[in-house]
Amino acid sequence: MNIVLTGFMASGKTVIARAIAEKYGYRFVDTDDMVADAAGRSINKIFECDGETVFRQMEREAIERASKLDGCVISTGGGVPLDKRNMTALRKRGVVVNLAPAFDVIAARIERAAATRPLLRDQSIEDIKKRFEARKLFYDDCDIRIKITDDKTPAQYAEEIVLICEKRYGMHE
Ligand code: S3P
């Protein structure tokens, strides 16, 4: 079984997934890395040269590959739940954990996060908030929801997530 992390950009998926991998022996997989590796260029470049539609298609293919893995913690790109087929594939062998910060938490991280995220670059805070609100419905497609604040460390979230997965789903690596 896999642990699949979903959530808005800068909600902490990658750092928390890395903490789960380090402490609990799951293999770390990041779907953005899979896309960038397959394309041979960065996410920024893919958006710039080919556009979002091509990126989403590549993301779909990466998700199909990721969903066949086992024993992994899979950090997904923030837009993965927009396509229902992605979630159906990931669910076959995965417990879906949604990381859910309030918008304030995201807002405080935006400046740093924008460097590698085309959908945050040159956007007004109002537009980012609109996207954040519009995404909520898609992030509801999850098995577990974890409220994210700045008060806990990635290691603490990792422990919380793994404990719930073990208790509720009997998962063990
Ligand atoms: C996106 C999120 C990004 C990346 C791409 C699009 C989105 O991943 O997949 O820039 O649509 O929310 P992170 O959530 O890891 O930043």
Short mmCIF file of C-alpha atoms and ligand atoms in Angstrom, two decimals:
data_model
loop_
_atom_site.label_atom_id
_atom_site.label_comp_id
_atom_site.label_asym_id
_atom_site.label_seq_id
_atom_site.Cartn_x
_atom_site.Cartn_y
_atom_site.Cartn_z
CA MET A 1 0.00 0.00 0.00
CA ASN A 2 1.01 3.61 -0.57
CA ILE A 3 0.40 6.82 1.32
CA VAL A 4 -0.74 9.47 -1.15
CA LEU A 5 -0.48 13.12 -0.11
CA THR A 6 -2.70 15.70 -1.82
CA GLY A 7 -3.13 19.41 -1.21
CA PHE A 8 -2.74 22.92 -2.52
CA MET A 9 0.66 24.23 -3.59
CA ALA A 10 2.90 24.95 -0.58
CA SER A 11 0.75 22.96 1.82
CA GLY A 12 3.81 20.89 2.80
CA LYS A 13 3.32 17.66 0.80
CA THR A 14 6.96 17.25 -0.19
CA VAL A 15 8.56 17.93 3.20
CA ILE A 16 6.03 15.78 5.03
CA ALA A 17 6.39 12.96 2.48
CA ARG A 18 10.17 13.12 2.91
CA ALA A 19 9.75 12.90 6.69
CA ILE A 20 7.48 9.85 6.29
CA ALA A 21 10.03 8.22 4.00
CA GLU A 22 12.97 8.92 6.30
CA LYS A 23 11.40 7.75 9.52
CA TYR A 24 9.06 4.97 8.46
CA GLY A 25 10.77 3.32 5.51
CA TYR A 26 8.35 4.23 2.74
CA ARG A 27 9.98 5.09 -0.56
CA PHE A 28 9.62 8.76 -1.48
CA VAL A 29 8.00 9.52 -4.83
CA ASP A 30 7.07 12.98 -6.12
CA THR A 31 4.83 13.16 -9.17
CA ASP A 32 6.23 16.56 -10.22
CA ASP A 33 9.72 15.00 -10.23
CA MET A 34 8.39 12.13 -12.34
CA VAL A 35 6.95 14.58 -14.86
CA ALA A 36 10.11 16.70 -14.94
CA ASP A 37 12.29 13.60 -15.36
CA ALA A 38 10.14 12.23 -18.18
CA ALA A 39 10.12 15.60 -19.95
CA GLY A 40 13.79 16.34 -19.31
CA ARG A 41 12.90 19.84 -18.13
CA SER A 42 11.47 21.69 -15.17
CA ILE A 43 7.77 22.19 -14.41
CA ASN A 44 8.25 25.92 -15.08
CA LYS A 45 9.69 25.16 -18.51
CA ILE A 46 6.93 22.69 -19.38
CA PHE A 47 4.26 25.31 -18.57
CA GLU A 48 6.21 27.96 -20.46
CA CYS A 49 6.94 25.96 -23.62
CA ASP A 50 4.01 23.52 -23.88
CA GLY A 51 1.28 24.95 -21.66
CA GLU A 52 -0.86 23.54 -18.89
CA THR A 53 -2.81 21.05 -21.04
CA VAL A 54 0.37 19.23 -22.03
CA PHE A 55 1.55 19.31 -18.41
CA ARG A 56 -1.75 17.74 -17.23
CA GLN A 57 -1.41 14.95 -19.79
CA MET A 58 2.13 14.21 -18.63
CA GLU A 59 0.92 14.33 -15.04
CA ARG A 60 -1.80 11.77 -15.89
CA GLU A 61 0.85 9.43 -17.28
CA ALA A 62 3.05 9.91 -14.21
CA ILE A 63 0.09 9.10 -11.96
CA GLU A 64 -0.60 5.88 -13.88
CA ARG A 65 3.01 4.84 -13.27
CA ALA A 66 2.98 5.94 -9.62
CA SER A 67 -0.24 4.08 -8.90
CA LYS A 68 1.42 0.78 -9.81
CA LEU A 69 4.07 1.21 -7.11
CA ASP A 70 3.87 -0.21 -3.62
CA GLY A 71 5.34 0.77 -0.24
CA CYS A 72 5.71 4.40 -1.33
CA VAL A 73 4.74 7.77 0.04
CA ILE A 74 3.59 9.67 -3.03
CA SER A 75 3.68 13.47 -2.95
CA THR A 76 1.32 14.65 -5.69
CA GLY A 77 1.18 17.93 -7.60
CA GLY A 78 -1.54 20.25 -6.31
CA GLY A 79 -3.68 19.77 -9.42
CA VAL A 80 -3.74 15.97 -9.40
CA PRO A 81 -7.21 15.63 -7.79
CA LEU A 82 -8.74 17.81 -10.56
CA ASP A 83 -8.84 14.70 -12.74
CA LYS A 84 -10.99 12.00 -11.20
CA ARG A 85 -9.08 9.31 -13.13
CA ASN A 86 -5.95 10.23 -11.18
CA MET A 87 -7.66 9.60 -7.87
CA THR A 88 -9.23 6.34 -9.01
CA ALA A 89 -5.79 5.08 -10.05
CA LEU A 90 -4.02 6.22 -6.86
CA ARG A 91 -6.72 4.72 -4.64
CA LYS A 92 -6.19 1.20 -5.97
CA ARG A 93 -3.14 0.86 -3.76
CA GLY A 94 -3.17 3.99 -1.71
CA VAL A 95 -4.69 5.77 1.22
CA VAL A 96 -5.31 9.39 0.19
CA VAL A 97 -4.28 11.93 2.82
CA ASN A 98 -5.24 15.54 2.16
CA LEU A 99 -3.12 18.23 3.77
CA ALA A 100 -5.42 21.16 4.52
CA PRO A 101 -3.94 24.47 5.63
CA ALA A 102 -6.02 27.62 6.04
CA PHE A 103 -5.30 30.14 3.28
CA ASP A 104 -3.24 32.32 5.66
CA VAL A 105 -0.66 29.55 5.94
CA ILE A 106 -0.33 29.39 2.15
CA ALA A 107 -0.26 33.19 1.84
CA ALA A 108 2.76 33.38 4.17
CA ARG A 109 4.64 30.87 1.99
CA ILE A 110 3.79 32.25 -1.44
CA GLU A 111 6.85 34.36 -2.11
CA ARG A 112 9.25 31.46 -1.70
CA ALA A 113 6.93 28.95 -3.34
CA ALA A 114 6.36 31.04 -6.48
CA ALA A 115 9.87 30.44 -7.84
CA THR A 116 9.08 26.87 -8.87
CA ARG A 117 5.31 27.14 -9.37
CA PRO A 118 3.97 28.69 -12.56
CA LEU A 119 0.45 28.96 -11.11
CA LEU A 120 1.65 31.18 -8.26
CA ARG A 121 3.96 33.40 -10.29
CA ASP A 122 2.73 36.88 -11.12
CA GLN A 123 -0.66 36.18 -9.61
CA SER A 124 -2.49 38.48 -7.26
CA ILE A 125 -3.22 37.16 -3.79
CA GLU A 126 -6.94 37.41 -4.63
CA ASP A 127 -6.51 35.15 -7.66
CA ILE A 128 -4.49 32.61 -5.68
CA LYS A 129 -7.18 32.63 -3.00
CA LYS A 130 -9.86 32.06 -5.64
CA ARG A 131 -7.97 29.03 -6.95
CA PHE A 132 -7.50 27.81 -3.37
CA GLU A 133 -11.25 28.03 -2.73
CA ALA A 134 -12.13 26.40 -6.05
CA ARG A 135 -9.83 23.48 -5.31
CA LYS A 136 -11.45 22.59 -1.97
CA LEU A 137 -14.13 20.50 -3.58
CA PHE A 138 -11.51 18.37 -5.31
CA TYR A 139 -9.45 17.92 -2.16
CA ASP A 140 -12.56 16.51 -0.47
CA ASP A 141 -11.80 13.35 -2.43
CA CYS A 142 -9.64 11.88 0.35
CA ASP A 143 -9.63 9.21 3.06
CA ILE A 144 -7.97 11.28 5.75
CA ARG A 145 -7.75 15.05 6.21
CA ILE A 146 -4.95 16.63 8.22
CA LYS A 147 -5.24 20.27 9.23
CA ILE A 148 -1.94 22.03 8.59
CA THR A 149 -0.66 24.95 10.68
CA ASP A 150 2.81 26.37 11.24
CA ASP A 151 2.87 25.06 14.79
CA LYS A 152 3.97 21.51 14.06
CA THR A 153 7.05 20.14 12.34
CA PRO A 154 7.02 17.88 9.26
CA ALA A 155 8.21 15.05 11.55
CA GLN A 156 5.18 15.54 13.80
CA TYR A 157 2.81 15.46 10.84
CA ALA A 158 4.60 12.39 9.51
CA GLU A 159 4.03 10.58 12.80
CA GLU A 160 0.39 11.63 12.95
CA ILE A 161 -0.28 10.43 9.40
CA VAL A 162 1.52 7.11 9.77
CA LEU A 163 -0.23 6.37 13.07
CA ILE A 164 -3.66 6.95 11.50
CA CYS A 165 -2.76 4.83 8.47
CA GLU A 166 -1.62 1.99 10.72
CA LYS A 167 -4.60 2.18 13.04
CA ARG A 168 -7.30 2.63 10.46
CA TYR A 169 -5.90 0.74 7.49
CA GLY A 170 -3.45 -1.68 9.10
CA MET A 171 -0.64 -0.28 7.01
CA HIS A 172 2.94 -1.20 7.79
CA GLU A 173 6.15 -0.81 5.92
C1 S3P B 1 0.22 22.61 -9.51
C2 S3P B 1 1.00 22.28 -8.43
C3 S3P B 1 2.45 22.01 -8.54
C4 S3P B 1 2.80 21.51 -9.95
C5 S3P B 1 2.29 22.46 -10.97
C6 S3P B 1 0.78 22.67 -10.90
C7 S3P B 1 -1.23 22.88 -9.29
O1 S3P B 1 2.84 21.05 -7.58
O2 S3P B 1 2.25 20.23 -10.15
O3 S3P B 1 2.98 23.66 -10.80
O4 S3P B 1 -1.99 22.89 -10.28
O5 S3P B 1 -1.63 23.06 -8.13
P1 S3P B 1 2.94 21.37 -5.99
O6 S3P B 1 1.58 21.23 -5.41
O7 S3P B 1 3.88 20.33 -5.49
O8 S3P B 1 3.47 22.74 -5.86
#
